[in-house]
């Protein structure tokens, strides 16, 4: 359970960015979370309210943009979804060593508003 | 065309440009790595290790897979060059560090309290207790946990994920995020394989599906079986990292 400390990183980065872009309140925070990032979106949502309390993001909405893991098959020259992190190509069965996406753990975007509550 | 708020109005020539209030709410695209602070500190550690010519192994597994026993065995069989160092992370107690010291390893314990993983910043004070130039290899025994430590770079050269035969052949399929990040997967407690009906072929098959880049070695830290192959695999992995 490290979702709390990850949410603290979200808070720190979001407040810093909001400050750098004219301050005001944060209305929405969008995170991009890969299916192989080792983070549970439900646990993140639980931590969100606690961590944002008393800050400029206290009334913000949390939006999570999931990223499904995807590999590239060198034999088929095509990408394929790595369901449950399994890197075996569903077309030819070859094991791919090329993970295209799925490990993302990013602060994707913020929605900022003037100081009155959103 | 109005260039202030892109509203489409034609601006009369010479008109005073009035600063329009920012549209509310406004969207700020970032795409910033959430663990950027840890990543930066890990990068600094990696430079520090490289400057000392020190290879570093991050050892990860569930609790009870035999990380400490494996490190003890590496310590007892260590013949250099340099000394073998270890940093051990646990929620509480310094039992593991004491076991490693008894095995001839220079070991420093980090107790993390409630933290479920090691972060790059936690290593910094522990590193002060070593003469890095005198070490030939530094082992980091991470907190026993197959989920959280996966996301935290510690500046290591190689990541070794350990799996005991008692955990079942399909454990890697249940924790793909951790196994995906492995350079080396070690199957431990081979001496118990027959007793628990462990199917080694099936385990290899499962590991290859979620950790396609990893080399797989099976050992018994208790009897020493497979340890020579593991030492070769570690050396080959480090060599490949240097060439890359």
CSV table of C-alpha atoms in Angstrom, one decimal:
chain,number,residue,atom,x,y,z
A,1,UNK,CA,0.0,0.0,0.0
A,2,UNK,CA,2.1,2.9,-1.2
A,3,UNK,CA,-0.9,4.8,-2.8
A,4,UNK,CA,-0.8,7.3,0.0
A,5,UNK,CA,2.8,8.4,-0.7
A,6,UNK,CA,2.1,8.4,-4.4
A,7,UNK,CA,-0.9,10.7,-3.8
A,8,UNK,CA,1.3,13.0,-1.8
A,9,UNK,CA,3.6,13.2,-4.8
A,10,UNK,CA,0.5,14.1,-6.9
A,11,UNK,CA,-0.5,16.8,-4.4
A,12,UNK,CA,3.0,18.3,-4.3
A,13,UNK,CA,3.4,18.4,-8.1
A,14,UNK,CA,-0.1,19.6,-8.7
A,15,UNK,CA,0.2,22.5,-6.2
A,16,UNK,CA,3.6,23.4,-7.5
A,17,UNK,CA,2.4,23.5,-11.1
A,18,UNK,CA,-0.8,25.4,-10.2
A,19,UNK,CA,1.4,28.0,-8.4
A,20,UNK,CA,3.6,28.3,-11.4
A,21,UNK,CA,0.6,28.9,-13.7
A,22,UNK,CA,-1.0,31.8,-11.8
A,23,UNK,CA,-2.3,30.0,-8.7
A,24,UNK,CA,-6.0,29.6,-8.1
A,25,UNK,CA,-7.9,26.5,-7.3
A,26,UNK,CA,-7.4,23.1,-8.9
A,27,UNK,CA,-10.7,21.8,-10.2
A,28,UNK,CA,-9.6,18.5,-11.6
A,29,UNK,CA,-6.5,16.3,-11.5
A,30,UNK,CA,-6.0,13.6,-14.2
A,31,UNK,CA,-3.6,10.8,-13.6
A,32,UNK,CA,-2.4,8.3,-16.3
A,33,UNK,CA,-1.9,4.9,-14.7
A,34,UNK,CA,-0.5,1.9,-16.6
A,35,UNK,CA,-1.9,-1.6,-15.8
A,36,UNK,CA,1.7,-2.7,-14.9
A,37,UNK,CA,2.5,0.4,-12.7
A,38,UNK,CA,1.8,-1.7,-9.6
A,39,UNK,CA,-0.7,0.9,-8.3
A,40,UNK,CA,-4.3,0.2,-7.5
A,41,UNK,CA,-6.6,3.0,-8.8
A,42,UNK,CA,-9.3,2.3,-6.1
A,43,UNK,CA,-6.7,2.8,-3.4
A,44,UNK,CA,-5.5,6.0,-5.0
A,45,UNK,CA,-9.1,7.3,-5.0
A,46,UNK,CA,-9.3,6.5,-1.3
A,47,UNK,CA,-6.1,8.4,-0.5
A,48,UNK,CA,-7.1,11.4,-2.7
A,49,UNK,CA,-9.6,13.1,-0.4
A,50,UNK,CA,-7.4,12.8,2.7
A,51,UNK,CA,-4.3,14.0,1.0
A,52,UNK,CA,-5.9,17.0,-0.8
A,53,UNK,CA,-7.8,18.3,2.3
A,54,UNK,CA,-6.9,21.9,3.2
A,55,UNK,CA,-5.1,22.6,0.0
A,56,UNK,CA,-6.0,24.4,-3.2
A,57,UNK,CA,-7.1,21.0,-4.5
A,58,UNK,CA,-9.5,20.2,-1.7
A,59,UNK,CA,-12.5,20.4,-4.0
A,60,UNK,CA,-10.8,18.9,-7.0
A,61,UNK,CA,-12.1,15.8,-8.9
A,62,UNK,CA,-9.8,12.9,-9.5
A,63,UNK,CA,-9.8,11.5,-13.0
A,64,UNK,CA,-7.8,8.3,-13.8
A,65,UNK,CA,-6.9,7.6,-17.4
A,66,UNK,CA,-6.0,3.9,-17.4
A,67,UNK,CA,-3.3,2.7,-19.9
A,68,UNK,CA,-3.6,-0.9,-20.9
A,69,UNK,CA,-0.3,-2.7,-21.3
A,70,UNK,CA,0.7,-3.3,-24.9
A,71,UNK,CA,3.6,-5.2,-26.5
A,72,UNK,CA,5.0,-5.3,-30.0
A,73,UNK,CA,5.4,-8.6,-31.8
A,74,UNK,CA,8.6,-8.7,-33.8
A,75,UNK,CA,7.3,-11.7,-35.9
A,76,UNK,CA,3.9,-10.2,-36.8
A,77,UNK,CA,5.3,-6.6,-36.8
A,78,UNK,CA,2.1,-5.6,-35.0
A,79,UNK,CA,1.3,-4.4,-31.4
A,80,UNK,CA,-0.9,-6.5,-29.2
A,81,UNK,CA,-2.6,-6.0,-25.8
A,82,UNK,CA,-0.6,-7.6,-23.0
A,83,UNK,CA,-3.6,-8.8,-21.1
A,84,UNK,CA,-2.6,-9.3,-17.4
A,85,UNK,CA,1.0,-8.5,-18.3
A,86,UNK,CA,1.4,-11.6,-20.5
A,87,UNK,CA,3.7,-10.8,-23.3
A,88,UNK,CA,2.8,-13.8,-25.6
A,89,UNK,CA,1.4,-12.6,-29.0
A,90,UNK,CA,-2.2,-13.8,-29.4
A,91,UNK,CA,-1.6,-14.3,-33.1
A,92,UNK,CA,1.6,-16.3,-33.3
A,93,UNK,CA,2.4,-17.1,-29.7
A,94,UNK,CA,5.9,-15.5,-29.8
A,95,UNK,CA,7.0,-13.9,-26.6
A,96,UNK,CA,7.6,-10.2,-27.0
A,97,UNK,CA,10.5,-8.4,-25.3
A,98,UNK,CA,9.2,-5.0,-26.3
A,99,UNK,CA,6.7,-3.5,-23.9
A,100,UNK,CA,5.3,-0.4,-25.6
A,101,UNK,CA,3.2,0.9,-22.7
A,102,UNK,CA,1.7,-0.1,-19.4
A,103,UNK,CA,4.2,1.2,-16.8
A,104,UNK,CA,2.9,4.8,-16.8
A,105,UNK,CA,2.6,6.6,-13.5
A,106,UNK,CA,2.0,10.2,-14.5
A,107,UNK,CA,0.3,13.4,-13.6
A,108,UNK,CA,-1.4,13.9,-17.0
A,109,UNK,CA,-3.2,17.3,-16.6
A,110,UNK,CA,-4.8,19.8,-14.3
A,111,UNK,CA,-7.8,21.9,-14.6
A,112,UNK,CA,-7.3,25.3,-12.9
A,113,UNK,CA,-9.8,28.0,-12.0
A,114,UNK,CA,-9.7,31.4,-10.3
A,115,UNK,CA,-9.6,31.4,-6.6
A,116,UNK,CA,-13.4,30.9,-6.0
A,117,UNK,CA,-14.4,27.3,-5.4
A,118,UNK,CA,-15.0,25.2,-8.6
B,1,UNK,CA,-8.0,38.1,-35.7
B,2,UNK,CA,-8.0,38.6,-32.0
B,3,UNK,CA,-4.9,37.0,-30.6
B,4,UNK,CA,-5.8,37.4,-26.9
B,5,UNK,CA,-8.6,34.9,-26.4
B,6,UNK,CA,-9.0,33.4,-29.9
B,7,UNK,CA,-12.6,34.5,-30.0
B,8,UNK,CA,-12.7,35.2,-33.7
B,9,UNK,CA,-13.3,39.0,-33.4
B,10,UNK,CA,-11.4,41.2,-35.8
B,11,UNK,CA,-9.3,43.7,-33.9
B,12,UNK,CA,-9.6,47.2,-35.2
B,13,UNK,CA,-6.1,48.5,-36.2
B,14,UNK,CA,-4.5,50.5,-33.3
B,15,UNK,CA,-7.0,49.2,-30.7
B,16,UNK,CA,-5.6,48.9,-27.2
B,17,UNK,CA,-5.0,45.3,-26.4
B,18,UNK,CA,-6.8,44.6,-23.2
B,19,UNK,CA,-5.6,41.6,-21.3
B,20,UNK,CA,-8.6,39.2,-21.3
B,21,UNK,CA,-9.1,37.2,-18.1
B,22,UNK,CA,-8.0,33.6,-18.5
B,23,UNK,CA,-10.9,31.3,-19.5
B,24,UNK,CA,-12.0,29.5,-16.4
B,25,UNK,CA,-11.3,26.6,-15.8
B,26,UNK,CA,-8.2,26.3,-17.8
B,27,UNK,CA,-6.5,23.0,-18.7
B,28,UNK,CA,-2.8,22.4,-18.1
B,29,UNK,CA,-1.3,19.4,-19.9
B,30,UNK,CA,1.7,18.0,-17.9
B,31,UNK,CA,2.4,14.3,-18.5
B,32,UNK,CA,4.9,14.5,-15.6
B,33,UNK,CA,6.3,11.3,-14.0
B,34,UNK,CA,4.8,11.0,-10.5
B,35,UNK,CA,8.0,9.4,-9.1
B,36,UNK,CA,10.2,12.0,-10.8
B,37,UNK,CA,11.8,12.9,-7.4
B,38,UNK,CA,12.7,9.3,-6.8
B,39,UNK,CA,13.9,8.9,-10.4
B,40,UNK,CA,16.2,11.9,-10.1
B,41,UNK,CA,17.7,10.6,-6.8
B,42,UNK,CA,18.1,7.1,-8.3
B,43,UNK,CA,19.9,8.6,-11.3
B,44,UNK,CA,22.3,10.5,-8.9
B,45,UNK,CA,22.9,7.2,-7.1
B,46,UNK,CA,23.6,5.4,-10.4
B,47,UNK,CA,26.2,8.1,-11.3
B,48,UNK,CA,27.8,7.7,-7.8
B,49,UNK,CA,27.9,3.9,-8.2
B,50,UNK,CA,29.4,4.2,-11.7
B,51,UNK,CA,32.1,6.6,-10.4
B,52,UNK,CA,33.1,4.1,-7.8
B,53,UNK,CA,33.0,1.2,-10.4
B,54,UNK,CA,30.4,-0.5,-8.1
B,55,UNK,CA,27.8,-2.9,-9.5
B,56,UNK,CA,24.5,-2.9,-7.5
B,57,UNK,CA,21.9,-5.6,-7.4
B,58,UNK,CA,18.3,-4.9,-6.2
B,59,UNK,CA,16.9,-8.1,-4.8
B,60,UNK,CA,13.1,-8.3,-4.6
B,61,UNK,CA,10.6,-11.0,-3.6
B,62,UNK,CA,7.6,-11.8,-1.3
B,63,UNK,CA,8.4,-12.2,2.4
B,64,UNK,CA,9.8,-15.6,3.1
B,65,UNK,CA,11.1,-16.5,-0.4
B,66,UNK,CA,14.6,-16.7,0.9
B,67,UNK,CA,16.3,-13.4,0.0
B,68,UNK,CA,18.4,-13.3,3.2
B,69,UNK,CA,19.4,-17.0,2.8
B,70,UNK,CA,20.4,-16.4,-0.8
B,71,UNK,CA,22.5,-13.4,0.2
B,72,UNK,CA,24.1,-15.3,3.1
B,73,UNK,CA,25.1,-18.0,0.6
B,74,UNK,CA,26.5,-15.4,-1.8
B,75,UNK,CA,28.4,-14.0,1.1
B,76,UNK,CA,29.9,-17.3,2.3
B,77,UNK,CA,31.0,-18.1,-1.3
B,78,UNK,CA,32.2,-14.6,-2.1
B,79,UNK,CA,35.8,-14.5,-3.4
B,80,UNK,CA,36.0,-10.9,-4.5
B,81,UNK,CA,37.2,-8.8,-6.1
B,82,UNK,CA,36.6,-6.3,-3.4
B,83,UNK,CA,34.3,-6.8,-0.4
B,84,UNK,CA,30.6,-7.7,-0.6
B,85,UNK,CA,28.2,-5.1,0.8
B,86,UNK,CA,24.5,-5.2,1.5
B,87,UNK,CA,21.8,-2.8,2.5
B,88,UNK,CA,18.8,-4.5,4.0
B,89,UNK,CA,15.3,-3.1,4.2
B,90,UNK,CA,12.7,-4.4,6.6
B,91,UNK,CA,9.7,-2.8,8.4
B,92,UNK,CA,11.4,-3.6,11.8
B,93,UNK,CA,14.3,-5.4,13.5
B,94,UNK,CA,18.0,-5.7,12.3
B,95,UNK,CA,17.9,-9.6,12.3
B,96,UNK,CA,18.6,-9.8,8.6
B,97,UNK,CA,21.7,-7.5,8.7
B,98,UNK,CA,23.0,-9.5,11.7
B,99,UNK,CA,22.6,-12.7,9.7
B,100,UNK,CA,24.5,-11.2,6.7
B,101,UNK,CA,27.3,-9.8,8.9
B,102,UNK,CA,27.7,-13.4,10.3
B,103,UNK,CA,28.0,-14.6,6.6
B,104,UNK,CA,31.0,-12.2,6.1
B,105,UNK,CA,29.0,-9.4,4.4
B,106,UNK,CA,29.4,-5.7,5.3
B,107,UNK,CA,25.7,-5.1,6.0
B,108,UNK,CA,23.6,-2.0,7.0
B,109,UNK,CA,20.0,-2.3,8.0
B,110,UNK,CA,17.4,0.2,7.1
B,111,UNK,CA,14.2,-0.1,9.1
B,112,UNK,CA,11.4,1.5,7.1
B,113,UNK,CA,8.7,1.6,9.8
B,114,UNK,CA,5.5,1.3,7.9
B,115,UNK,CA,7.0,1.9,4.4
B,116,UNK,CA,6.4,-1.0,2.2
B,117,UNK,CA,9.3,-0.4,-0.2
B,118,UNK,CA,12.8,1.2,-0.3
B,119,UNK,CA,13.2,4.5,-2.0
B,120,UNK,CA,16.4,6.0,-3.4
B,121,UNK,CA,16.5,8.7,-0.7
B,122,UNK,CA,16.5,6.0,2.0
B,123,UNK,CA,19.8,4.6,0.7
B,124,UNK,CA,21.7,7.8,1.0
B,125,UNK,CA,22.4,7.8,4.7
B,126,UNK,CA,23.1,4.0,4.6
B,127,UNK,CA,25.7,4.5,1.9
B,128,UNK,CA,27.7,6.9,4.1
B,129,UNK,CA,28.6,3.8,6.2
B,130,UNK,CA,30.5,2.1,3.3
B,131,UNK,CA,33.7,2.8,1.6
B,132,UNK,CA,32.2,2.3,-1.9
B,133,UNK,CA,35.6,2.0,-3.6
B,134,UNK,CA,36.4,-1.0,-1.4
B,135,UNK,CA,33.3,-2.9,-2.4
B,136,UNK,CA,33.1,-5.3,-5.3
B,137,UNK,CA,29.3,-5.7,-5.3
B,138,UNK,CA,26.5,-4.1,-3.4
B,139,UNK,CA,23.4,-6.1,-2.7
B,140,UNK,CA,20.1,-4.3,-1.8
B,141,UNK,CA,17.7,-6.6,0.0
B,142,UNK,CA,14.4,-4.8,-0.6
B,143,UNK,CA,11.4,-5.0,1.7
B,144,UNK,CA,9.6,-8.3,1.2
B,145,UNK,CA,6.7,-7.3,-1.1
B,146,UNK,CA,5.9,-8.2,-4.7
B,147,UNK,CA,3.9,-5.1,-5.5
B,148,UNK,CA,5.1,-1.7,-4.2
B,149,UNK,CA,8.9,-1.9,-4.7
B,150,UNK,CA,8.5,-2.5,-8.5
B,151,UNK,CA,7.9,1.2,-9.2
B,152,UNK,CA,11.0,2.5,-7.3
B,153,UNK,CA,14.3,2.7,-9.0
B,154,UNK,CA,17.2,2.6,-6.6
B,155,UNK,CA,20.0,3.2,-9.1
B,156,UNK,CA,20.7,-0.5,-9.3
B,157,UNK,CA,22.6,-2.1,-12.2
B,158,UNK,CA,20.4,-5.2,-12.2
B,159,UNK,CA,17.1,-6.2,-10.7
B,160,UNK,CA,16.8,-9.8,-9.3
B,161,UNK,CA,13.4,-11.1,-8.5
B,162,UNK,CA,13.2,-14.2,-6.3
B,163,UNK,CA,10.5,-16.9,-6.2
B,164,UNK,CA,10.5,-19.9,-4.0
B,165,UNK,CA,9.2,-23.2,-5.2
B,166,UNK,CA,6.7,-23.2,-2.3
B,167,UNK,CA,5.0,-20.2,-3.8
B,168,UNK,CA,3.7,-22.1,-6.8
B,169,UNK,CA,4.6,-22.0,-10.5
B,170,UNK,CA,2.0,-19.4,-11.3
B,171,UNK,CA,3.1,-16.7,-8.8
B,172,UNK,CA,4.7,-14.7,-11.7
B,173,UNK,CA,1.4,-14.5,-13.5
B,174,UNK,CA,-0.2,-13.1,-10.3
B,175,UNK,CA,2.4,-10.3,-10.0
B,176,UNK,CA,3.2,-9.4,-13.6
B,177,UNK,CA,4.3,-5.8,-12.7
B,178,UNK,CA,7.1,-7.0,-10.5
B,179,UNK,CA,8.3,-9.8,-12.8
B,180,UNK,CA,8.1,-7.5,-15.9
B,181,UNK,CA,10.8,-5.3,-14.4
B,182,UNK,CA,13.2,-8.2,-13.6
B,183,UNK,CA,16.6,-8.7,-15.3
B,184,UNK,CA,17.1,-12.0,-13.5
B,185,UNK,CA,14.5,-14.3,-12.0
B,186,UNK,CA,15.8,-16.8,-9.5
B,187,UNK,CA,13.8,-19.8,-8.4
B,188,UNK,CA,14.8,-20.7,-4.9
B,189,UNK,CA,14.4,-23.6,-2.4
B,190,UNK,CA,15.0,-26.1,-5.1
B,191,UNK,CA,15.7,-28.7,-2.4
B,192,UNK,CA,12.0,-28.5,-1.6
B,193,UNK,CA,10.8,-28.9,-5.2
B,194,UNK,CA,10.0,-32.6,-5.0
B,195,UNK,CA,8.2,-32.3,-1.7
B,196,UNK,CA,5.8,-29.6,-3.0
B,197,UNK,CA,5.5,-31.1,-6.5
B,198,UNK,CA,7.0,-28.1,-8.2
B,199,UNK,CA,6.9,-28.2,-12.0
B,200,UNK,CA,10.0,-26.4,-13.1
B,201,UNK,CA,9.2,-26.5,-16.8
B,202,UNK,CA,5.8,-24.9,-16.2
B,203,UNK,CA,7.4,-22.2,-13.9
B,204,UNK,CA,9.9,-21.3,-16.7
B,205,UNK,CA,7.0,-21.1,-19.2
B,206,UNK,CA,5.0,-18.7,-16.9
B,207,UNK,CA,8.1,-16.5,-16.1
B,208,UNK,CA,8.9,-16.2,-19.8
B,209,UNK,CA,5.4,-14.9,-20.5
B,210,UNK,CA,5.6,-12.0,-18.0
B,211,UNK,CA,9.3,-11.4,-17.7
B,212,UNK,CA,10.4,-12.0,-21.3
B,213,UNK,CA,13.8,-10.1,-20.9
B,214,UNK,CA,14.8,-12.0,-17.8
B,215,UNK,CA,17.3,-14.8,-17.5
B,216,UNK,CA,16.0,-17.6,-15.2
B,217,UNK,CA,18.2,-19.5,-12.8
B,218,UNK,CA,17.1,-22.2,-10.3
B,219,UNK,CA,19.0,-22.5,-7.0
B,220,UNK,CA,18.9,-23.8,-3.5
B,221,UNK,CA,20.4,-21.3,-1.2
B,222,UNK,CA,20.4,-24.0,1.5
B,223,UNK,CA,22.3,-26.7,-0.4
B,224,UNK,CA,24.2,-24.5,-2.8
B,225,UNK,CA,22.8,-26.1,-5.9
B,226,UNK,CA,22.7,-23.7,-8.9
B,227,UNK,CA,24.8,-21.0,-7.1
B,228,UNK,CA,27.7,-21.2,-9.6
B,229,UNK,CA,25.2,-20.7,-12.5
B,230,UNK,CA,23.7,-17.7,-10.6
B,231,UNK,CA,27.1,-16.1,-10.1
B,232,UNK,CA,27.7,-16.5,-13.9
B,233,UNK,CA,24.2,-15.0,-14.7
B,234,UNK,CA,24.9,-12.0,-12.4
B,235,UNK,CA,28.3,-11.5,-14.0
B,236,UNK,CA,26.9,-11.8,-17.5
B,237,UNK,CA,24.0,-9.5,-16.7
B,238,UNK,CA,26.4,-6.9,-15.3
B,239,UNK,CA,28.6,-7.2,-18.3
B,240,UNK,CA,25.7,-6.8,-20.7
B,241,UNK,CA,24.6,-3.6,-18.8
B,242,UNK,CA,28.1,-2.2,-19.1
B,243,UNK,CA,28.2,-2.8,-22.8
B,244,UNK,CA,24.7,-1.3,-23.2
